[in-house]
Amino acid sequence: MAKMLLETNHARLPRALDLQRTMESGQTPTFTWRRESENAYRKLDGNGMLTLAEGKLSLAPQFKRQSLEMLRAQDDLQKIFAKLAEDDAVMAGATSAFPGLRLTKSDAWETTASFIASQNNNIPRIKKIVAGLHANGGFLQPEEILAANLAPLKMGYREKYLKATAEMIARNGFSLEKLARLPTAEARLQLLQLPGVGPKVADCIMLYGLGKTDAFPLDVWVARAMKERYGVESKGAQAFAERKWGSLAGYAQQLLFERARTTTESVLSNRTA
């Protein structure tokens, strides 16, 4: 993890950033950005370039605002992590292990399409599908999805869901942008109306696409962590997260996911060493 200087319109503020861990932590940029070297990433549509060198983050000037928004530069990670770690040994350990893991916020439609494609899928295959959802230097918008031949992407049943969701947005007046202004519980109910969007995908859209940091996506990794670390079963995890972490539940979820994922990778590595 490295310290960086985030340049904003107001000041030069020190922030913690582990660029590789943040960009490859299962959030939207995992699928919509490509790593070009150890600490350099380019957005698949060409609208962004990030490079971390000698503790300083370099941003493509024409995409500076979008890149800072994606990295949630306004979030004071040290304060957030200190709050999570109060009287919580699990969070204290996770924040210590991943001090530069940031939440990200990406385009709502790109996030929706990416996580519909992610269902019961693995990351290399999701990346391939999402790359195929780009054309002419941009991510296919809902109307373009409807006209596109997606068969070569071999999405399986996910193609039907993606096209049906695209139709609701393009032709039936469903607005992702309006959801950002709704309370999280209400936005979740609206998202669950989209074909192929269940509770986990809905919360991923809210957290990574709408910036609702009280959302708590519950996948198999996080469910296992909640059971092992807090003794909470899946059916009670959402309510537990809301009570315990409130507006920081999304950060807690990301830390739990990363801890569970890296611990499992470490165990598998040791077994095959």
Short mmCIF file of C-alpha atoms in Angstrom, two decimals:
data_model
loop_
_atom_site.label_atom_id
_atom_site.label_comp_id
_atom_site.label_asym_id
_atom_site.label_seq_id
_atom_site.Cartn_x
_atom_site.Cartn_y
_atom_site.Cartn_z
CA MET A 1 0.00 0.00 0.00
CA ALA A 2 1.26 3.44 -0.88
CA LYS A 3 0.43 6.96 0.13
CA MET A 4 -0.67 9.20 -2.68
CA LEU A 5 -1.44 12.84 -3.19
CA LEU A 6 -4.93 13.36 -4.55
CA GLU A 7 -5.16 16.65 -6.37
CA THR A 8 -8.59 18.24 -6.06
CA ASN A 9 -9.85 21.70 -6.93
CA HIS A 10 -9.47 22.73 -3.30
CA ALA A 11 -6.28 21.26 -1.88
CA ARG A 12 -3.67 18.55 -2.05
CA LEU A 13 -4.89 15.98 0.43
CA PRO A 14 -2.96 12.89 1.63
CA ARG A 15 -4.97 9.74 1.13
CA ALA A 16 -4.25 6.03 1.42
CA LEU A 17 -4.48 4.05 -1.78
CA ASP A 18 -3.65 0.49 -2.67
CA LEU A 19 -4.38 0.89 -6.37
CA GLN A 20 -4.03 -2.73 -7.41
CA ARG A 21 -6.13 -4.08 -4.55
CA THR A 22 -8.82 -1.43 -5.12
CA MET A 23 -9.03 -1.98 -8.87
CA GLU A 24 -9.05 -5.79 -8.59
CA SER A 25 -11.32 -6.26 -5.58
CA GLY A 26 -14.47 -7.40 -7.39
CA GLN A 27 -15.90 -3.90 -7.74
CA THR A 28 -16.97 -2.53 -11.13
CA PRO A 29 -13.44 -1.42 -12.19
CA THR A 30 -12.33 -5.06 -11.97
CA PHE A 31 -14.34 -5.55 -15.15
CA THR A 32 -14.33 -2.12 -16.84
CA TRP A 33 -10.64 -1.25 -16.46
CA ARG A 34 -7.55 -3.11 -17.67
CA ARG A 35 -4.23 -3.33 -15.86
CA GLU A 36 -1.42 -2.26 -18.18
CA SER A 37 1.43 -2.64 -15.70
CA GLU A 38 1.86 -3.22 -11.98
CA ASN A 39 0.37 0.13 -10.97
CA ALA A 40 -1.19 1.46 -14.17
CA TYR A 41 -4.80 0.98 -15.29
CA ARG A 42 -6.72 2.12 -18.37
CA LYS A 43 -10.49 2.18 -18.74
CA LEU A 44 -11.70 -0.13 -21.48
CA ASP A 45 -13.56 2.71 -23.22
CA GLY A 46 -10.41 4.85 -23.16
CA ASN A 47 -11.96 7.40 -20.80
CA GLY A 48 -9.48 7.08 -17.97
CA MET A 49 -5.86 6.33 -17.10
CA LEU A 50 -4.43 5.89 -13.60
CA THR A 51 -0.76 5.46 -12.71
CA LEU A 52 0.68 5.22 -9.21
CA ALA A 53 4.42 5.83 -8.95
CA GLU A 54 6.61 6.84 -6.00
CA GLY A 55 3.55 7.45 -3.87
CA LYS A 56 1.90 9.85 -6.30
CA LEU A 57 -1.17 9.18 -8.40
CA SER A 58 -1.08 10.44 -11.95
CA LEU A 59 -4.41 11.02 -13.70
CA ALA A 60 -5.10 11.69 -17.36
CA PRO A 61 -6.00 15.42 -17.19
CA GLN A 62 -9.06 15.17 -19.42
CA PHE A 63 -10.51 12.43 -17.18
CA LYS A 64 -9.38 13.78 -13.82
CA ARG A 65 -12.86 14.47 -12.43
CA GLN A 66 -14.24 11.08 -13.48
CA SER A 67 -11.22 9.25 -12.08
CA LEU A 68 -11.40 11.02 -8.72
CA GLU A 69 -15.12 10.29 -8.50
CA MET A 70 -14.46 6.65 -9.31
CA LEU A 71 -11.90 6.46 -6.48
CA ARG A 72 -14.26 8.30 -4.11
CA ALA A 73 -11.52 10.83 -3.40
CA GLN A 74 -13.80 12.66 -0.98
CA ASP A 75 -13.81 9.70 1.41
CA ASP A 76 -11.36 10.06 4.30
CA LEU A 77 -10.26 6.45 4.49
CA GLN A 78 -8.33 6.81 7.73
CA LYS A 79 -11.37 8.20 9.58
CA ILE A 80 -13.68 5.61 8.05
CA PHE A 81 -11.41 2.71 8.97
CA ALA A 82 -10.83 4.08 12.47
CA LYS A 83 -14.58 4.22 12.99
CA LEU A 84 -15.08 0.66 11.73
CA ALA A 85 -12.28 -0.66 13.94
CA GLU A 86 -13.74 0.77 17.19
CA ASP A 87 -14.49 -2.14 19.52
CA ASP A 88 -14.42 -4.58 16.60
CA ALA A 89 -11.45 -6.93 16.41
CA VAL A 90 -12.54 -8.28 13.03
CA MET A 91 -12.64 -4.83 11.43
CA ALA A 92 -9.46 -3.80 13.23
CA GLY A 93 -7.64 -6.73 11.65
CA ALA A 94 -9.11 -6.11 8.21
CA THR A 95 -8.40 -2.38 8.15
CA SER A 96 -4.84 -3.09 9.28
CA ALA A 97 -4.39 -5.71 6.55
CA PHE A 98 -5.89 -3.55 3.77
CA PRO A 99 -5.30 0.12 4.73
CA GLY A 100 -5.50 1.34 1.15
CA LEU A 101 -8.58 -0.55 -0.06
CA ARG A 102 -11.05 2.04 -1.30
CA LEU A 103 -14.65 1.74 -2.38
CA THR A 104 -15.26 2.88 -5.94
CA LYS A 105 -18.17 4.48 -7.74
CA SER A 106 -18.70 3.79 -11.42
CA ASP A 107 -21.34 4.52 -14.05
CA ALA A 108 -24.67 3.07 -12.92
CA TRP A 109 -25.47 1.36 -16.22
CA GLU A 110 -21.99 -0.11 -16.63
CA THR A 111 -22.25 -1.44 -13.08
CA THR A 112 -25.70 -2.91 -13.71
CA ALA A 113 -24.65 -4.68 -16.90
CA SER A 114 -21.39 -5.93 -15.36
CA PHE A 115 -23.08 -7.47 -12.35
CA ILE A 116 -25.87 -9.06 -14.38
CA ALA A 117 -23.03 -10.69 -16.34
CA SER A 118 -21.34 -11.71 -13.08
CA GLN A 119 -24.07 -14.07 -11.87
CA ASN A 120 -22.72 -17.57 -11.17
CA ASN A 121 -19.64 -16.65 -13.15
CA ASN A 122 -15.88 -16.36 -12.66
CA ILE A 123 -13.85 -13.16 -12.94
CA PRO A 124 -11.89 -14.03 -16.14
CA ARG A 125 -15.12 -14.88 -17.95
CA ILE A 126 -16.91 -11.79 -16.61
CA LYS A 127 -14.01 -9.63 -17.84
CA LYS A 128 -14.28 -11.18 -21.29
CA ILE A 129 -18.03 -10.57 -21.45
CA VAL A 130 -17.74 -6.97 -20.24
CA ALA A 131 -14.97 -6.29 -22.76
CA GLY A 132 -17.35 -7.58 -25.43
CA LEU A 133 -19.99 -5.10 -24.29
CA HIS A 134 -17.79 -2.31 -25.62
CA ALA A 135 -17.95 -1.05 -29.21
CA ASN A 136 -16.69 2.01 -31.05
CA GLY A 137 -14.76 3.22 -28.03
CA GLY A 138 -17.62 3.04 -25.54
CA PHE A 139 -19.73 0.80 -23.34
CA LEU A 140 -22.90 -0.28 -25.12
CA GLN A 141 -25.87 1.72 -23.86
CA PRO A 142 -29.26 0.03 -23.26
CA GLU A 143 -30.64 0.86 -26.73
CA GLU A 144 -27.44 -0.47 -28.32
CA ILE A 145 -27.67 -3.65 -26.24
CA LEU A 146 -31.11 -4.30 -27.69
CA ALA A 147 -29.78 -4.04 -31.24
CA ALA A 148 -26.55 -5.94 -30.61
CA ASN A 149 -25.84 -9.59 -31.39
CA LEU A 150 -24.51 -10.81 -28.04
CA ALA A 151 -24.37 -14.49 -29.01
CA PRO A 152 -20.57 -14.45 -29.57
CA LEU A 153 -20.12 -13.48 -25.91
CA LYS A 154 -21.66 -16.78 -24.80
CA MET A 155 -23.47 -15.20 -21.87
CA GLY A 156 -26.00 -18.01 -21.55
CA TYR A 157 -29.14 -17.12 -19.61
CA ARG A 158 -27.52 -13.80 -18.59
CA GLU A 159 -28.05 -12.47 -22.13
CA LYS A 160 -31.82 -12.73 -21.74
CA TYR A 161 -31.68 -10.84 -18.44
CA LEU A 162 -29.37 -8.15 -19.79
CA LYS A 163 -31.54 -7.51 -22.84
CA ALA A 164 -34.73 -7.43 -20.77
CA THR A 165 -33.16 -4.97 -18.31
CA ALA A 166 -31.90 -2.84 -21.20
CA GLU A 167 -35.43 -2.74 -22.60
CA MET A 168 -36.87 -1.57 -19.28
CA ILE A 169 -34.35 1.26 -19.16
CA ALA A 170 -34.39 2.23 -22.84
CA ARG A 171 -38.11 1.90 -23.58
CA ASN A 172 -40.08 1.54 -20.35
CA GLY A 173 -38.84 4.56 -18.41
CA PHE A 174 -36.81 2.81 -15.69
CA SER A 175 -34.23 5.34 -14.44
CA LEU A 176 -31.12 4.25 -12.60
CA GLU A 177 -30.19 7.87 -11.96
CA LYS A 178 -33.42 8.54 -10.04
CA LEU A 179 -32.64 5.64 -7.71
CA ALA A 180 -29.60 7.48 -6.38
CA ARG A 181 -31.96 9.99 -4.75
CA LEU A 182 -34.12 7.35 -3.07
CA PRO A 183 -33.54 5.77 0.36
CA THR A 184 -31.56 2.56 0.05
CA ALA A 185 -34.43 0.26 1.00
CA GLU A 186 -36.69 1.85 -1.62
CA ALA A 187 -33.99 1.81 -4.29
CA ARG A 188 -33.41 -1.88 -3.59
CA LEU A 189 -37.09 -2.68 -4.14
CA GLN A 190 -37.02 -0.83 -7.45
CA LEU A 191 -33.88 -2.63 -8.62
CA LEU A 192 -35.40 -6.01 -7.79
CA GLN A 193 -37.94 -5.31 -10.53
CA LEU A 194 -35.19 -5.61 -13.15
CA PRO A 195 -34.94 -9.04 -14.81
CA GLY A 196 -32.09 -11.07 -13.38
CA VAL A 197 -31.42 -8.68 -10.51
CA GLY A 198 -31.59 -10.37 -7.13
CA PRO A 199 -30.67 -8.98 -3.70
CA LYS A 200 -26.90 -9.36 -4.11
CA VAL A 201 -26.76 -7.76 -7.57
CA ALA A 202 -29.13 -5.00 -6.43
CA ASP A 203 -26.82 -4.13 -3.55
CA CYS A 204 -23.77 -4.22 -5.84
CA ILE A 205 -25.50 -1.73 -8.15
CA MET A 206 -26.35 0.52 -5.21
CA LEU A 207 -22.89 0.37 -3.66
CA TYR A 208 -20.67 0.51 -6.75
CA GLY A 209 -22.95 2.33 -9.20
CA LEU A 210 -25.15 4.62 -7.11
CA GLY A 211 -22.69 5.38 -4.32
CA LYS A 212 -24.94 4.13 -1.50
CA THR A 213 -22.34 3.16 1.08
CA ASP A 214 -24.94 1.67 3.40
CA ALA A 215 -25.60 -1.12 0.87
CA PHE A 216 -24.24 -4.52 1.87
CA PRO A 217 -23.84 -7.01 -1.02
CA LEU A 218 -23.97 -10.52 0.41
CA ASP A 219 -22.21 -13.13 -1.69
CA VAL A 220 -20.82 -16.49 -0.62
CA TRP A 221 -17.55 -14.95 0.61
CA VAL A 222 -19.21 -12.32 2.78
CA ALA A 223 -21.89 -14.73 4.03
CA ARG A 224 -19.17 -17.12 5.14
CA ALA A 225 -17.25 -14.33 6.85
CA MET A 226 -20.36 -13.11 8.67
CA LYS A 227 -21.03 -16.63 9.95
CA GLU A 228 -17.43 -17.34 10.97
CA ARG A 229 -16.51 -13.91 12.35
CA TYR A 230 -19.77 -12.63 13.82
CA GLY A 231 -21.91 -15.75 14.19
CA VAL A 232 -24.57 -14.22 11.92
CA GLU A 233 -26.49 -16.35 9.43
CA SER A 234 -27.15 -15.09 5.89
CA LYS A 235 -30.80 -14.26 6.53
CA GLY A 236 -29.86 -11.88 9.33
CA ALA A 237 -26.72 -10.39 7.79
CA GLN A 238 -28.36 -7.39 6.14
CA ALA A 239 -30.10 -6.25 9.33
CA PHE A 240 -26.96 -6.87 11.37
CA ALA A 241 -24.84 -4.78 8.98
CA GLU A 242 -27.39 -1.96 9.03
CA ARG A 243 -27.39 -1.85 12.85
CA LYS A 244 -23.67 -2.27 13.33
CA TRP A 245 -22.15 -0.23 10.52
CA GLY A 246 -24.93 1.98 9.17
CA SER A 247 -23.66 4.24 6.38
CA LEU A 248 -20.28 2.44 6.43
CA ALA A 249 -21.72 -1.04 5.80
CA GLY A 250 -20.42 -1.02 2.23
CA TYR A 251 -16.87 -0.45 3.44
CA ALA A 252 -17.25 -3.23 6.02
CA GLN A 253 -18.52 -5.56 3.32
CA GLN A 254 -15.56 -4.80 1.04
CA LEU A 255 -13.10 -5.48 3.84
CA LEU A 256 -14.82 -8.75 4.75
CA PHE A 257 -14.87 -9.83 1.11
CA GLU A 258 -11.18 -9.04 0.63
CA ARG A 259 -10.18 -10.76 3.87
CA ALA A 260 -12.14 -13.90 3.02
CA ARG A 261 -10.91 -13.99 -0.57
CA THR A 262 -7.23 -13.45 0.21
CA THR A 263 -7.29 -15.88 3.13
CA THR A 264 -8.72 -18.58 0.88
CA GLU A 265 -6.17 -17.80 -1.85
CA SER A 266 -3.38 -18.05 0.71
CA VAL A 267 -4.62 -21.42 1.97
CA LEU A 268 -4.92 -22.79 -1.58
CA SER A 269 -1.44 -21.48 -2.42
CA ASN A 270 0.06 -23.19 0.61
CA ARG A 271 -1.69 -26.44 -0.23
CA THR A 272 -0.25 -26.45 -3.76
CA ALA A 273 3.21 -25.16 -2.82
#
